[in-house]
mmCIF file of C-alpha atoms in Angstrom:
data_model
loop_
_atom_site.group_PDB
_atom_site.id
_atom_site.type_symbol
_atom_site.label_atom_id
_atom_site.label_comp_id
_atom_site.label_asym_id
_atom_site.label_seq_id
_atom_site.Cartn_x
_atom_site.Cartn_y
_atom_site.Cartn_z
ATOM 1 C CA ARG W 1 64.867 147.631 134.764
ATOM 2 C CA ASP W 2 61.987 148.423 137.093
ATOM 3 C CA GLU W 3 63.853 151.513 138.302
ATOM 4 C CA MET W 4 64.595 152.565 134.720
ATOM 5 C CA LEU W 5 60.988 151.984 133.749
ATOM 6 C CA ALA W 6 59.797 154.225 136.550
ATOM 7 C CA LYS W 7 62.130 156.998 135.412
ATOM 8 C CA SER W 8 60.854 156.695 131.836
ATOM 9 C CA LYS W 9 57.523 158.141 132.973
ATOM 10 C CA ASP W 10 59.224 161.534 133.129
ATOM 11 C CA ASP W 11 59.788 163.396 129.859
ATOM 12 C CA LYS W 12 63.458 163.637 130.778
ATOM 13 C CA GLY W 13 63.678 159.902 131.136
ATOM 14 C CA ILE W 14 63.316 158.894 127.498
ATOM 15 C CA ASP W 15 66.903 157.639 127.463
ATOM 16 C CA TYR W 16 66.015 155.284 130.286
ATOM 17 C CA ALA W 17 63.104 153.948 128.274
ATOM 18 C CA ARG W 18 65.339 153.428 125.259
ATOM 19 C CA GLY W 19 67.817 151.600 127.416
ATOM 20 C CA VAL W 20 65.138 149.267 128.722
ATOM 21 C CA VAL W 21 63.840 148.462 125.255
ATOM 22 C CA GLN W 22 67.298 148.039 123.725
ATOM 23 C CA GLY W 23 67.965 145.451 126.389
ATOM 24 C CA LEU W 24 64.996 143.396 125.197
ATOM 25 C CA ALA W 25 66.709 142.313 121.966
ATOM 26 C CA GLY W 26 66.160 138.601 121.531
ATOM 27 C CA LEU W 27 63.840 138.369 124.542
ATOM 28 C CA TYR W 28 60.208 137.278 124.118
ATOM 29 C CA THR W 29 59.182 136.393 127.644
ATOM 30 C CA PRO W 30 55.891 137.670 129.108
ATOM 31 C CA LYS W 31 57.840 140.429 130.906
ATOM 32 C CA ALA W 32 59.579 141.461 127.672
ATOM 33 C CA ARG W 33 56.244 141.643 125.868
ATOM 34 C CA GLU W 34 54.806 143.742 128.692
ATOM 35 C CA LEU W 35 57.715 146.197 128.528
ATOM 36 C CA ARG W 36 57.527 146.544 124.741
ATOM 37 C CA SER W 37 53.805 147.206 124.951
ATOM 38 C CA GLU W 38 54.223 149.800 127.701
ATOM 39 C CA LEU W 39 57.148 151.631 126.075
ATOM 40 C CA ILE W 40 56.274 151.467 122.399
ATOM 41 C CA SER W 41 54.816 154.980 122.492
ATOM 42 C CA VAL W 42 57.944 156.326 124.210
ATOM 43 C CA ALA W 43 60.666 154.583 122.187
ATOM 44 C CA PRO W 44 59.025 152.978 119.140
ATOM 45 C CA GLU W 45 62.240 152.907 117.108
ATOM 46 C CA CYS W 46 63.958 150.914 119.865
ATOM 47 C CA VAL W 47 61.056 148.481 119.975
ATOM 48 C CA GLY W 48 61.583 147.940 116.248
ATOM 49 C CA ARG W 49 65.268 147.193 116.644
ATOM 50 C CA SER W 50 64.618 144.898 119.598
ATOM 51 C CA ILE W 51 62.807 142.419 117.332
ATOM 52 C CA ALA W 52 65.568 142.113 114.722
ATOM 53 C CA GLY W 53 65.458 138.732 113.030
ATOM 54 C CA ASN W 54 62.139 137.768 114.638
ATOM 55 C CA ASN W 55 59.986 136.101 112.008
ATOM 56 C CA SER W 56 57.204 135.042 114.353
ATOM 57 C CA GLU W 57 53.616 136.206 114.164
ATOM 58 C CA GLU W 58 54.387 138.399 117.172
ATOM 59 C CA GLY W 59 57.334 140.041 115.433
ATOM 60 C CA GLN W 60 55.383 140.768 112.273
ATOM 61 C CA SER W 61 52.487 142.129 114.302
ATOM 62 C CA ILE W 62 54.802 144.554 116.103
ATOM 63 C CA ARG W 63 56.206 145.766 112.776
ATOM 64 C CA GLN W 64 52.737 146.367 111.387
ATOM 65 C CA ASN W 65 51.787 148.224 114.554
ATOM 66 C CA LEU W 66 54.900 150.391 114.324
ATOM 67 C CA LEU W 67 54.241 151.325 110.708
ATOM 68 C CA GLY W 68 50.531 151.805 111.291
ATOM 69 C CA GLN W 69 50.628 153.959 114.413
ATOM 70 C CA TYR W 70 54.156 155.304 114.823
ATOM 71 C CA SER W 71 55.540 155.764 111.314
ATOM 72 C CA ASP W 72 55.678 159.535 111.812
ATOM 73 C CA LYS W 73 58.104 159.087 114.707
ATOM 74 C CA GLY W 74 61.779 159.523 113.935
ATOM 75 C CA GLY W 75 63.689 156.323 113.262
ATOM 76 C CA VAL W 76 60.685 153.979 113.191
ATOM 77 C CA LYS W 77 60.708 153.131 109.485
ATOM 78 C CA GLU W 78 64.474 152.766 109.591
ATOM 79 C CA ALA W 79 64.236 150.393 112.550
ATOM 80 C CA VAL W 80 61.550 148.260 110.915
ATOM 81 C CA ALA W 81 63.633 147.924 107.747
ATOM 82 C CA GLU W 82 66.732 146.948 109.712
ATOM 83 C CA SER W 83 64.786 144.459 111.850
ATOM 84 C CA LEU W 84 64.245 142.295 108.761
ATOM 85 C CA ALA W 85 67.853 141.037 108.769
ATOM 86 C CA GLY W 86 67.961 137.337 108.010
ATOM 87 C CA LEU W 87 64.264 137.170 107.071
ATOM 88 C CA ASP W 88 63.244 135.902 103.644
ATOM 89 C CA ASP W 89 59.495 135.301 103.917
ATOM 90 C CA ASP W 90 56.788 136.995 101.870
ATOM 91 C CA GLY W 91 55.731 139.329 104.674
ATOM 92 C CA SER W 92 59.269 140.605 105.149
ATOM 93 C CA TRP W 93 59.658 141.247 101.439
ATOM 94 C CA LYS W 94 56.424 143.206 101.347
ATOM 95 C CA LEU W 95 57.797 145.466 104.054
ATOM 96 C CA ARG W 96 61.103 145.866 102.196
ATOM 97 C CA GLU W 97 59.262 146.828 99.028
ATOM 98 C CA GLN W 98 57.174 149.302 101.002
ATOM 99 C CA LEU W 99 60.263 150.973 102.490
ATOM 100 C CA LEU W 100 62.769 150.624 99.664
ATOM 101 C CA THR W 101 62.083 153.878 97.845
ATOM 102 C CA THR W 102 62.343 156.105 100.901
ATOM 103 C CA HIS W 103 64.761 154.119 103.093
ATOM 104 C CA PRO W 104 67.028 152.067 100.814
ATOM 105 C CA LEU W 105 70.053 152.257 103.129
ATOM 106 C CA ASN W 106 68.114 150.699 105.994
ATOM 107 C CA VAL W 107 66.557 148.088 103.728
ATOM 108 C CA PHE W 108 70.038 146.910 102.761
ATOM 109 C CA GLU W 109 71.125 146.905 106.379
ATOM 110 C CA GLY W 110 68.174 144.584 106.925
ATOM 111 C CA LEU W 111 69.229 142.376 104.017
ATOM 112 C CA VAL W 112 72.189 140.886 105.887
ATOM 113 C CA GLY W 113 71.935 137.105 105.968
ATOM 114 C CA VAL W 114 69.403 136.894 103.137
ATOM 115 C CA LYS W 115 70.670 134.880 100.176
ATOM 116 C CA SER W 116 67.621 134.181 98.036
ATOM 117 C CA GLU W 117 67.442 134.990 94.337
ATOM 118 C CA LYS W 118 65.319 138.028 95.112
ATOM 119 C CA ALA W 119 67.939 139.325 97.534
ATOM 120 C CA TRP W 120 70.764 138.904 95.022
ATOM 121 C CA GLU W 121 68.784 140.635 92.286
ATOM 122 C CA LEU W 122 68.135 143.571 94.611
ATOM 123 C CA ARG W 123 71.829 143.868 95.471
ATOM 124 C CA GLU W 124 72.900 143.643 91.835
ATOM 125 C CA ASN W 125 70.374 146.203 90.626
ATOM 126 C CA TYR W 126 71.190 148.742 93.299
ATOM 127 C CA ALA W 127 74.939 148.239 92.901
ATOM 128 C CA LYS W 128 74.463 149.637 89.414
ATOM 129 C CA LEU W 129 72.259 152.445 90.785
ATOM 130 C CA GLU W 130 69.751 151.593 88.070
ATOM 131 C CA PRO W 131 66.633 152.261 90.186
ATOM 132 C CA ASN W 132 65.494 155.777 90.982
ATOM 133 C CA VAL W 133 67.822 156.304 93.938
ATOM 134 C CA PRO W 134 67.481 159.591 95.879
ATOM 135 C CA ALA W 135 70.403 161.870 95.021
ATOM 136 C CA ASP W 136 71.501 162.274 98.646
ATOM 137 C CA MET W 137 71.896 158.509 98.994
ATOM 138 C CA LYS W 138 73.779 157.662 95.818
ATOM 139 C CA ASP W 139 77.199 157.966 97.445
ATOM 140 C CA LEU W 140 76.243 155.778 100.403
ATOM 141 C CA LEU W 141 74.140 153.099 98.763
ATOM 142 C CA PRO W 142 76.859 151.066 97.006
ATOM 143 C CA GLY W 143 78.609 150.670 100.352
ATOM 144 C CA MET W 144 75.434 149.414 102.003
ATOM 145 C CA VAL W 145 74.987 146.914 99.176
ATOM 146 C CA GLY W 146 78.466 145.626 99.996
ATOM 147 C CA ALA W 147 77.815 145.540 103.726
ATOM 148 C CA SER W 148 74.641 143.513 103.154
ATOM 149 C CA MET W 149 76.860 140.561 102.207
ATOM 150 C CA ALA W 150 78.274 140.267 105.736
ATOM 151 C CA GLY W 151 78.127 136.794 107.194
ATOM 152 C CA GLY W 152 79.942 134.935 104.450
ATOM 153 C CA LEU W 153 77.870 135.881 101.406
ATOM 154 C CA ILE W 154 80.910 137.670 100.037
ATOM 155 C CA LYS W 155 82.508 134.260 99.442
ATOM 156 C CA THR W 156 79.731 132.883 97.258
ATOM 157 C CA GLU W 157 80.136 132.884 93.478
ATOM 158 C CA ARG W 158 77.623 135.678 93.126
ATOM 159 C CA GLY W 159 79.115 137.586 96.008
ATOM 160 C CA GLU W 160 82.602 137.483 94.509
ATOM 161 C CA LYS W 161 81.330 138.884 91.214
ATOM 162 C CA LEU W 162 79.467 141.670 92.976
ATOM 163 C CA VAL W 163 82.485 142.551 95.120
ATOM 164 C CA GLU W 164 84.637 142.812 92.009
ATOM 165 C CA GLN W 165 82.130 145.288 90.590
ATOM 166 C CA LEU W 166 81.764 147.271 93.815
ATOM 167 C CA LEU W 167 85.501 147.684 94.333
ATOM 168 C CA ARG W 168 85.629 149.752 91.149
ATOM 169 C CA ASN W 169 83.600 152.364 93.034
ATOM 170 C CA GLU W 170 85.540 153.861 95.931
ATOM 171 C CA GLU W 171 82.292 154.858 97.651
ATOM 172 C CA ALA W 172 81.456 151.162 97.967
ATOM 173 C CA VAL W 173 84.784 150.054 99.449
ATOM 174 C CA PRO W 174 83.943 150.755 103.149
ATOM 175 C CA GLY W 175 80.842 148.565 102.908
ATOM 176 C CA VAL W 176 82.740 145.767 101.220
ATOM 177 C CA ILE W 177 85.306 145.877 104.029
ATOM 178 C CA ILE W 178 82.547 145.679 106.647
ATOM 179 C CA SER W 179 81.255 142.559 104.904
ATOM 180 C CA LEU W 180 84.584 140.869 105.758
ATOM 181 C CA ILE W 181 83.571 140.488 109.414
ATOM 182 C CA GLY W 182 84.414 136.923 110.406
ATOM 183 C CA GLN W 183 86.415 136.233 107.240
ATOM 184 C CA ASP W 184 89.954 134.918 107.706
ATOM 185 C CA ASP W 185 91.006 134.028 104.158
ATOM 186 C CA ASP W 186 93.801 135.527 102.062
ATOM 187 C CA PHE W 187 91.452 137.748 100.030
ATOM 188 C CA ALA W 188 89.955 139.296 103.166
ATOM 189 C CA TRP W 189 93.366 140.103 104.615
ATOM 190 C CA GLU W 190 94.610 141.510 101.319
ATOM 191 C CA LEU W 191 91.691 143.950 101.282
ATOM 192 C CA ARG W 192 92.252 144.904 104.914
ATOM 193 C CA ASP W 193 95.934 145.558 104.271
ATOM 194 C CA LYS W 194 95.207 147.538 101.122
ATOM 195 C CA TYR W 195 92.672 149.876 102.713
ATOM 196 C CA LEU W 196 93.968 150.087 106.298
ATOM 197 C CA THR W 197 95.272 153.626 105.911
ATOM 198 C CA LYS W 198 92.295 154.953 103.994
ATOM 199 C CA PHE W 199 89.488 153.257 105.933
ATOM 200 C CA PRO W 200 90.956 152.370 109.355
ATOM 201 C CA PHE W 201 87.623 152.278 111.186
ATOM 202 C CA GLN W 202 86.042 149.815 108.755
ATOM 203 C CA VAL W 203 89.162 147.643 108.662
ATOM 204 C CA GLY W 204 89.289 147.596 112.453
ATOM 205 C CA THR W 205 85.602 146.710 112.631
ATOM 206 C CA SER W 206 86.044 143.863 110.163
#
């Protein structure tokens, strides 16, 4: 990492910097903090993704810093939205609400593992495309709603009802299949078998 960090000083070494930061996912040691601080201006979007699921004061502070100073950098808002996966606190919801209009796909990617009433209402509303969804995202959004139920939420009573609705929309099917990751029941295998030819990548991933 020290060698990669040295190379990141050169404009041509941005990929090295990204590699260093990507490798910090889940790490919050003094050295990890030092590297994030040093490389945040070089690879801010990677810093955002490296704190996925971190609900600590440190994690929230990094998100606020990213949105306050680096929001004009490509991929930063997307990374912050996705980093909220599994988080259901007030601060995380404020960030989702802030990013939802412009980055709904990433907000739903960051909704994986969240099963509160607020999360279910958001999924159900957007599955119907009732909110003012940007036209260029309407085809992709139902699938992301489905994918946000990965981790077993698809097997809850509410999840089953939502899946039934989403499967009526072919655009949503790939996301529903992705949500089957880790599922080994008859329903999951029936869906995989049914859509293997049409969506082989998603079935293989699941």
